[in-house]
CSV table of C-alpha atoms and ligand atoms in Angstrom, one decimal:
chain,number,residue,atom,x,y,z
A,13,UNK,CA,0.0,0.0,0.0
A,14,UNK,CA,1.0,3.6,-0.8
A,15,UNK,CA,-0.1,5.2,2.5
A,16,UNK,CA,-2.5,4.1,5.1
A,17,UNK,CA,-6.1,5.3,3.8
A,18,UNK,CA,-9.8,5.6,4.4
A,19,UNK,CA,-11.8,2.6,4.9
A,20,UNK,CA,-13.8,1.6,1.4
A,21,UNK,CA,-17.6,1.5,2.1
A,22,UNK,CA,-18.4,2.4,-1.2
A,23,UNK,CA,-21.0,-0.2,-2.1
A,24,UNK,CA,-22.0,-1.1,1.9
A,25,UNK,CA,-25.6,0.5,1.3
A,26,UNK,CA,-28.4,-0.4,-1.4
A,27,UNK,CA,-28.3,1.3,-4.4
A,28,UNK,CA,-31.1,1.7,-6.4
A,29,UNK,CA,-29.1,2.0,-9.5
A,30,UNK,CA,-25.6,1.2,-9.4
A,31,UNK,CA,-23.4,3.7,-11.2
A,32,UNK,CA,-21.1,2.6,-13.9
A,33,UNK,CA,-17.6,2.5,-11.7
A,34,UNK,CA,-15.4,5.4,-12.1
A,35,UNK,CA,-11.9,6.7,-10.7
A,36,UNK,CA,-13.1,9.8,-8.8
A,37,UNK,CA,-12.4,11.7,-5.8
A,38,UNK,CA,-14.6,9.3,-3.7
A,39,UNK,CA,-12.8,6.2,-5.4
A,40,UNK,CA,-8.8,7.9,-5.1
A,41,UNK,CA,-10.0,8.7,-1.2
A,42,UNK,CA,-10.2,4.8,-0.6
A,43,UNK,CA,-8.1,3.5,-3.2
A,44,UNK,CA,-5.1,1.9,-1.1
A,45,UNK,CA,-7.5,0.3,0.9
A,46,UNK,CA,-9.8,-0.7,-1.8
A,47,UNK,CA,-7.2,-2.5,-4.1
A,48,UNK,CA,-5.4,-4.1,-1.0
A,49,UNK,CA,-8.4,-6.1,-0.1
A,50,UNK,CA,-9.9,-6.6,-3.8
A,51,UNK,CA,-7.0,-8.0,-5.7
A,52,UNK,CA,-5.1,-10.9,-4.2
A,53,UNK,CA,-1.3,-10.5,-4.2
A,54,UNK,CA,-1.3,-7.1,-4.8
A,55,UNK,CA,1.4,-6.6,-2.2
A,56,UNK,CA,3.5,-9.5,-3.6
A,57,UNK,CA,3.1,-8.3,-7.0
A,58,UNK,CA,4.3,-4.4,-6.1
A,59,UNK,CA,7.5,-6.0,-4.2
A,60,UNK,CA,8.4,-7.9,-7.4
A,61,UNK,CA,8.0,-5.2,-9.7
A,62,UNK,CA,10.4,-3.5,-7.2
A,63,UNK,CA,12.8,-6.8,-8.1
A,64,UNK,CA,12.2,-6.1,-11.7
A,65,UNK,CA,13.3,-3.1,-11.8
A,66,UNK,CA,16.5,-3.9,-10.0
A,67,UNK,CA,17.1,-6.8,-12.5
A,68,UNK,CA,15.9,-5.0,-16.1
A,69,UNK,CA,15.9,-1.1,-15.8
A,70,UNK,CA,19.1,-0.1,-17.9
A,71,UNK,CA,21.4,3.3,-17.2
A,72,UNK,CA,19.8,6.4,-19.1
A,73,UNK,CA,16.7,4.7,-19.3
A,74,UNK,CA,13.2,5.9,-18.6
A,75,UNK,CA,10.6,3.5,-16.6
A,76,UNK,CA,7.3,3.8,-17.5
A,77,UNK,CA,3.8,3.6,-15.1
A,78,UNK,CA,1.1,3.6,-17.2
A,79,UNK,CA,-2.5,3.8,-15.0
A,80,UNK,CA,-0.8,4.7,-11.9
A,81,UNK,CA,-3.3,5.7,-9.3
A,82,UNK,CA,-1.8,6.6,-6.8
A,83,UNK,CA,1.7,5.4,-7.4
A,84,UNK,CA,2.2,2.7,-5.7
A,85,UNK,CA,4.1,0.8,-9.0
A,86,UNK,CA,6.0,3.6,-8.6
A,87,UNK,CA,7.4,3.7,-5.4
A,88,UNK,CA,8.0,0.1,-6.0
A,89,UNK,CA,10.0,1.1,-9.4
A,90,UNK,CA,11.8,3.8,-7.2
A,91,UNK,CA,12.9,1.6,-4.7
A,92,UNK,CA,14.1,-1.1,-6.9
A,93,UNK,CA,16.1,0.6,-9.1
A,94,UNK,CA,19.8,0.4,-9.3
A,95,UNK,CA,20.6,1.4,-12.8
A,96,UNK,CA,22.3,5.1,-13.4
A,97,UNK,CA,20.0,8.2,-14.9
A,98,UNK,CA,17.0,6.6,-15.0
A,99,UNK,CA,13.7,8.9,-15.0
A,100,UNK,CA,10.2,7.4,-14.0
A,101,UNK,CA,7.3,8.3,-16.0
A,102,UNK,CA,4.3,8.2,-14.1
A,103,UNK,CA,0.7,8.7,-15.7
A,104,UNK,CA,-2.9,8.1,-15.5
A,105,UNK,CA,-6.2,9.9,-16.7
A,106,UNK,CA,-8.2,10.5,-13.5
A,107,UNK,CA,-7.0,13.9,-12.2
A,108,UNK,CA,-8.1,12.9,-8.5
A,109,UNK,CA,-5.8,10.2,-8.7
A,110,UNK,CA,-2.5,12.1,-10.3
A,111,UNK,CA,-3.5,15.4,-7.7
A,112,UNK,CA,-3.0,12.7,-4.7
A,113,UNK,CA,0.1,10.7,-6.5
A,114,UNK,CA,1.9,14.0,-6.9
A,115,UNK,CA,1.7,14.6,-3.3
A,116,UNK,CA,3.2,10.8,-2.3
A,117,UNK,CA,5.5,11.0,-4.8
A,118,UNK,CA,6.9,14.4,-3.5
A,119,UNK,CA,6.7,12.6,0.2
A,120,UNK,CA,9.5,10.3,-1.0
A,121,UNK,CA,13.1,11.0,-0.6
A,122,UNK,CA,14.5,8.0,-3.2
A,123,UNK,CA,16.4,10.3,-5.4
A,124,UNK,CA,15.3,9.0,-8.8
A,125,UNK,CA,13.4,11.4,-10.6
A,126,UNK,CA,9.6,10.8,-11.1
A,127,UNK,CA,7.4,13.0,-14.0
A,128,UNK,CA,3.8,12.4,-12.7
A,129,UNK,CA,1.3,13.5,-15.7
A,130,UNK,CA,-2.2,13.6,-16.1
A,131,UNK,CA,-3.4,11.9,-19.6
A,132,UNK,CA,-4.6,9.1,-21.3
A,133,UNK,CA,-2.1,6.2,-22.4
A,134,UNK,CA,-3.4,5.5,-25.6
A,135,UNK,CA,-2.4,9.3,-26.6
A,136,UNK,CA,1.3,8.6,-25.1
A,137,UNK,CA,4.4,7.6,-27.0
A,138,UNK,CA,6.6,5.7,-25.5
A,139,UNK,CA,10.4,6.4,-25.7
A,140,UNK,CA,14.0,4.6,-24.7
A,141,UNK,CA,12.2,2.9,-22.0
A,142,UNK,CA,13.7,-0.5,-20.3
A,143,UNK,CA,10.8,-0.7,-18.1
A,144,UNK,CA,6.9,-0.6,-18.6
A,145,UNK,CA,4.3,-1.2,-15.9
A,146,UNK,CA,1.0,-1.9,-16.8
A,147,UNK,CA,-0.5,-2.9,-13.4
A,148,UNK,CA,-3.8,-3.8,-13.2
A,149,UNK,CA,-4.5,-0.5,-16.1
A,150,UNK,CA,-4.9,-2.7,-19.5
A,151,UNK,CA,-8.2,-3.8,-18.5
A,152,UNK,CA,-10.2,-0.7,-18.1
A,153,UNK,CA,-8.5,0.2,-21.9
A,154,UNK,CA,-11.0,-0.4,-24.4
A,155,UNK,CA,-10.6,-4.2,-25.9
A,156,UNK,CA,-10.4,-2.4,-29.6
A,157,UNK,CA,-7.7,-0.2,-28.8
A,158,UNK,CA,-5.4,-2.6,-26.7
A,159,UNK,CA,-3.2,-3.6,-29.1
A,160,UNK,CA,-2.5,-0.6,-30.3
A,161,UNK,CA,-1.1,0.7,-27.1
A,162,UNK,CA,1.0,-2.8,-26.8
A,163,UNK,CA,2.8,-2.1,-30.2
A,164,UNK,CA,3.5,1.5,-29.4
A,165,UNK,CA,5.6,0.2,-25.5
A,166,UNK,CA,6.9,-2.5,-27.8
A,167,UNK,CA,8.4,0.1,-30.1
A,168,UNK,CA,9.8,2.2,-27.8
A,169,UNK,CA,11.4,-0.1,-25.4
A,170,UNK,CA,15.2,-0.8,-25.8
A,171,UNK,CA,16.3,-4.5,-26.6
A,172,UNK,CA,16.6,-6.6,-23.4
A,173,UNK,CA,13.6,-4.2,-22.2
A,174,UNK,CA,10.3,-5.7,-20.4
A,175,UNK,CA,6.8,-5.1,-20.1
A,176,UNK,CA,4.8,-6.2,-16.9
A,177,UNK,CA,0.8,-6.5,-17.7
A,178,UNK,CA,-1.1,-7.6,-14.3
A,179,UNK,CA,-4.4,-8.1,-14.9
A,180,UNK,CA,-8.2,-9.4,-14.2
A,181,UNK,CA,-8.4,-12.4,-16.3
A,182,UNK,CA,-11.1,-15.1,-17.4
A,183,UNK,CA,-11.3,-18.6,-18.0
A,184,UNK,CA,-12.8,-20.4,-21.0
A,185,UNK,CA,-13.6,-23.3,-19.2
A,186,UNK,CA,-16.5,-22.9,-17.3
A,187,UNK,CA,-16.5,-24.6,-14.2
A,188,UNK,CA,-13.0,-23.5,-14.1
A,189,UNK,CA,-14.2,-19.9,-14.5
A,190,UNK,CA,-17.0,-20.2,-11.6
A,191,UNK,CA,-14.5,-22.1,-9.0
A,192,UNK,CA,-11.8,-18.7,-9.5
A,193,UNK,CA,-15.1,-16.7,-9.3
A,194,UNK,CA,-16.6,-18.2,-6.1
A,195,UNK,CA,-12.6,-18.5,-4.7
A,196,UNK,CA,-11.9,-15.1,-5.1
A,197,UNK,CA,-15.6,-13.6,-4.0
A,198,UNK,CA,-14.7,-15.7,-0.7
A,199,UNK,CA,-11.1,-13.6,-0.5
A,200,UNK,CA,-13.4,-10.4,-0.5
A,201,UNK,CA,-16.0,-11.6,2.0
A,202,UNK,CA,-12.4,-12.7,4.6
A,203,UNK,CA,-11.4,-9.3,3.7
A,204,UNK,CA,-14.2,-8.0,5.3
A,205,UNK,CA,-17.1,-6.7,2.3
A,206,UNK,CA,-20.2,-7.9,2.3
A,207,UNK,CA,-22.3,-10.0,-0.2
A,208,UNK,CA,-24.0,-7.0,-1.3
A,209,UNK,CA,-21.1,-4.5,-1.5
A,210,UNK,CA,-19.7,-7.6,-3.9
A,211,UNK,CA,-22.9,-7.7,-5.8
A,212,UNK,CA,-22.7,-4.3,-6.1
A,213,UNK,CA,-19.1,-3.5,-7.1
A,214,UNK,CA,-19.9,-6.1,-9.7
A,215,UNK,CA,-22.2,-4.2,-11.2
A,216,UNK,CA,-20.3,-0.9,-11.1
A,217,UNK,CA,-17.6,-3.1,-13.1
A,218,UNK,CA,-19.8,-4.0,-16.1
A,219,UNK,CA,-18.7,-3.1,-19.6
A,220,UNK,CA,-16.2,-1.2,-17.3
A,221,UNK,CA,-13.6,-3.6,-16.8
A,222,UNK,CA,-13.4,-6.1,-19.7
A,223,UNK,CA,-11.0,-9.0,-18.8
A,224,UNK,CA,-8.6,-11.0,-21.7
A,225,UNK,CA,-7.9,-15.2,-21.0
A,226,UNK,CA,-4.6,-15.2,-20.5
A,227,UNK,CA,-4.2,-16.7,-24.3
A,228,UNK,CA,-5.6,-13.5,-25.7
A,229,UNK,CA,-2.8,-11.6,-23.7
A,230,UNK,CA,0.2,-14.1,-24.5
A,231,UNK,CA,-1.0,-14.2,-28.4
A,232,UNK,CA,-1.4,-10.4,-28.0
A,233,UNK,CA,2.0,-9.7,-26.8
A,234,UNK,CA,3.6,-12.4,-29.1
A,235,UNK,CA,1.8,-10.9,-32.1
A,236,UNK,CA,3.7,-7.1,-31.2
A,237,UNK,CA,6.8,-9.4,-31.4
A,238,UNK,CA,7.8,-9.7,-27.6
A,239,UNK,CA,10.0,-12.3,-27.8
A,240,UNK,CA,9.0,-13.7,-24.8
A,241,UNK,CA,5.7,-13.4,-22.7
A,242,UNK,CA,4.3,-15.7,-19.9
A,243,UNK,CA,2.7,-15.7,-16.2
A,244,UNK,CA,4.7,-15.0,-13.5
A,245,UNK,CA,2.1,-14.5,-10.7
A,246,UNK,CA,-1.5,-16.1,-10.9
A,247,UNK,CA,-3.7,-16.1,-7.8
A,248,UNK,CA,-7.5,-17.0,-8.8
A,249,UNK,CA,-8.8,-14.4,-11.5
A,250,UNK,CA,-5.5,-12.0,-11.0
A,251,UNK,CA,-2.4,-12.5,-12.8
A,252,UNK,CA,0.6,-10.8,-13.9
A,253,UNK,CA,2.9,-11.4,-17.3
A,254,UNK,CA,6.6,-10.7,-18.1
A,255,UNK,CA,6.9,-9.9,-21.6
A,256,UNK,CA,10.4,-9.4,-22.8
A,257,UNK,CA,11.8,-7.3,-26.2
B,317,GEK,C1,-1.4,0.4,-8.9
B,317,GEK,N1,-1.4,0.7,-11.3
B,317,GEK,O1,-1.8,0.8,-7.7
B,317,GEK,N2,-5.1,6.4,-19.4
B,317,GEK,C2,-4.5,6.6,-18.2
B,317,GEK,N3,-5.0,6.0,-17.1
B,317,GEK,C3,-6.0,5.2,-17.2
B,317,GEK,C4,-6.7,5.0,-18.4
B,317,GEK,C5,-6.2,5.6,-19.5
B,317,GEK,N4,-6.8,5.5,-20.7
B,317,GEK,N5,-7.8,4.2,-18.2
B,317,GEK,C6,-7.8,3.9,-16.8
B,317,GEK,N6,-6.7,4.5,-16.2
B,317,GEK,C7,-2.1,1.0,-10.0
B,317,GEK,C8,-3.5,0.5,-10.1
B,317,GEK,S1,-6.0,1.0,-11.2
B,317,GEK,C9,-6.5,-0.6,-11.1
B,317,GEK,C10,-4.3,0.8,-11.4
B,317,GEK,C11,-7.8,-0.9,-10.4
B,317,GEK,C12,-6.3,4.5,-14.8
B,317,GEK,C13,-7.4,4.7,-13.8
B,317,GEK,O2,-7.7,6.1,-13.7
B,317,GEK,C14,-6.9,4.1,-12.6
B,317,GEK,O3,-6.2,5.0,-11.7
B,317,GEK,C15,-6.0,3.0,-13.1
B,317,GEK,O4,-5.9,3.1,-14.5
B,317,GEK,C16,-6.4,1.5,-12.8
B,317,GEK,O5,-0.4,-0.4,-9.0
B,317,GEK,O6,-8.5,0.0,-9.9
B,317,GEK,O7,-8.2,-2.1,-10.4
């Protein structure tokens, strides 16, 4: 987590109409909170992209965090870096979000510089970059348009550079699907939100977040020419891919 934050209650009373889910000031007030206890392995996930970074980022390199909330890749990209002259490039489209990343980001003493920019990441080109996070971010992209923003990090990373794509994902087979479904639902309720603040959520979520199998993502990222792209983490529906240039 980024900082200690308030408690999500979001969804805890009826709605008549649930609202299409969107990253606002109500949403960035909770959000550490929210996406500790609604995406298994979160934590593990952020200390390995800290890892990563150690391993991958090259001297004179920029890092990219595409969709980065709050900044929590970041930090984690911050932390883990050893290589010379890099610069971290931090951005995401929900102004609430960026106000409140600035603010953590400028909160942190780790020396390596961090851009934190408001826009969308279809619109950004990517450039001499050994490092790209997209953490949990792909998913809210729309389906058409994902590709498209997988060619452009594969074109502007260096040789040897990687891309790490955590996402929601489905299942084709169907009792498969239902087992990671009910598993993961029964993650939330231990994590303390109720059967209706699930029900709910789930409906905010709708055409909102549109998940890939994890075939559609390794043909996707084979098909931009990564010469290399697999699972590294997989808890349930949640899983995270290494994809390497
Ligand atoms: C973390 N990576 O804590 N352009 C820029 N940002 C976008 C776009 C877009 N087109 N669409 C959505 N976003 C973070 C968590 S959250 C994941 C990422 C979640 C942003 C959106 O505003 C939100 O901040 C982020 O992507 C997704 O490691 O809430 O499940």
């Amino acid at each position: 987590m980024t900082k200690t934050s308030e408690h999500d209650n979001i969804f805890s009373e009826p709605m008549g109409q649930v609202a299409r889910f969107c990253f606002d000031e109500s949403v960035a007030n909770v959000f550490p909170d929210m996406i500790q206890r609604s995406v298994p392995g979160y934590s593990a996930i952020l200390s390995m992209i800290g890892d990563i970074c150690g391993r991958y980022a090259q001297d004179g390199a920029y890092c990219y965090d595409l969709g980065c909330s709050l900044g929590a890749a970041t930090l984690a990209m911050r932390h883990g870096i050893t290589a010379k002259d890099c610069r971290i490039i931090s951005i995401d489209n929900s102004p609430a979000m960026i106000e409140r990343c600035q603010k953590i980001i400028n909160e942190d003493t780790k020396d390596v510089p961090v851009d934190v920019l408001c826009g969308d990441i279809g619109a950004t080109t990517i450039e001499n970059a050994s490092i790209v996070v997209l953490n949990f971010t792909l998913q809210f992209i729309e389906p058409s348009a994902r590709e498209a923003i997988l060619q452009n990090i594969y074109s502007g990373l260096r040789p040897g550079g990687v891309l790490i794509l955590s996402e929601k994902v489905h299942f084709e087979n169907q009792p498969h699907q239902s087992l990671m479904t009910d598993l993961y639902h029964n993650f939330k309720r231990v994590n303390g939100y109720s059967d209706l603040e699930i029900a709910q959520k789930r409906t905010a979520l709708e055409n909102v977040l549109r998940s890939d199998s994890i075939d559609t993502h390794r043909q996707r990222l084979n098909h931009c020419g990564f010469s290399s792209a697999d699972v590294w983490f997989q808890c349930f529906t949640f899983c995270s891919l290494i994809a390497i240039k």
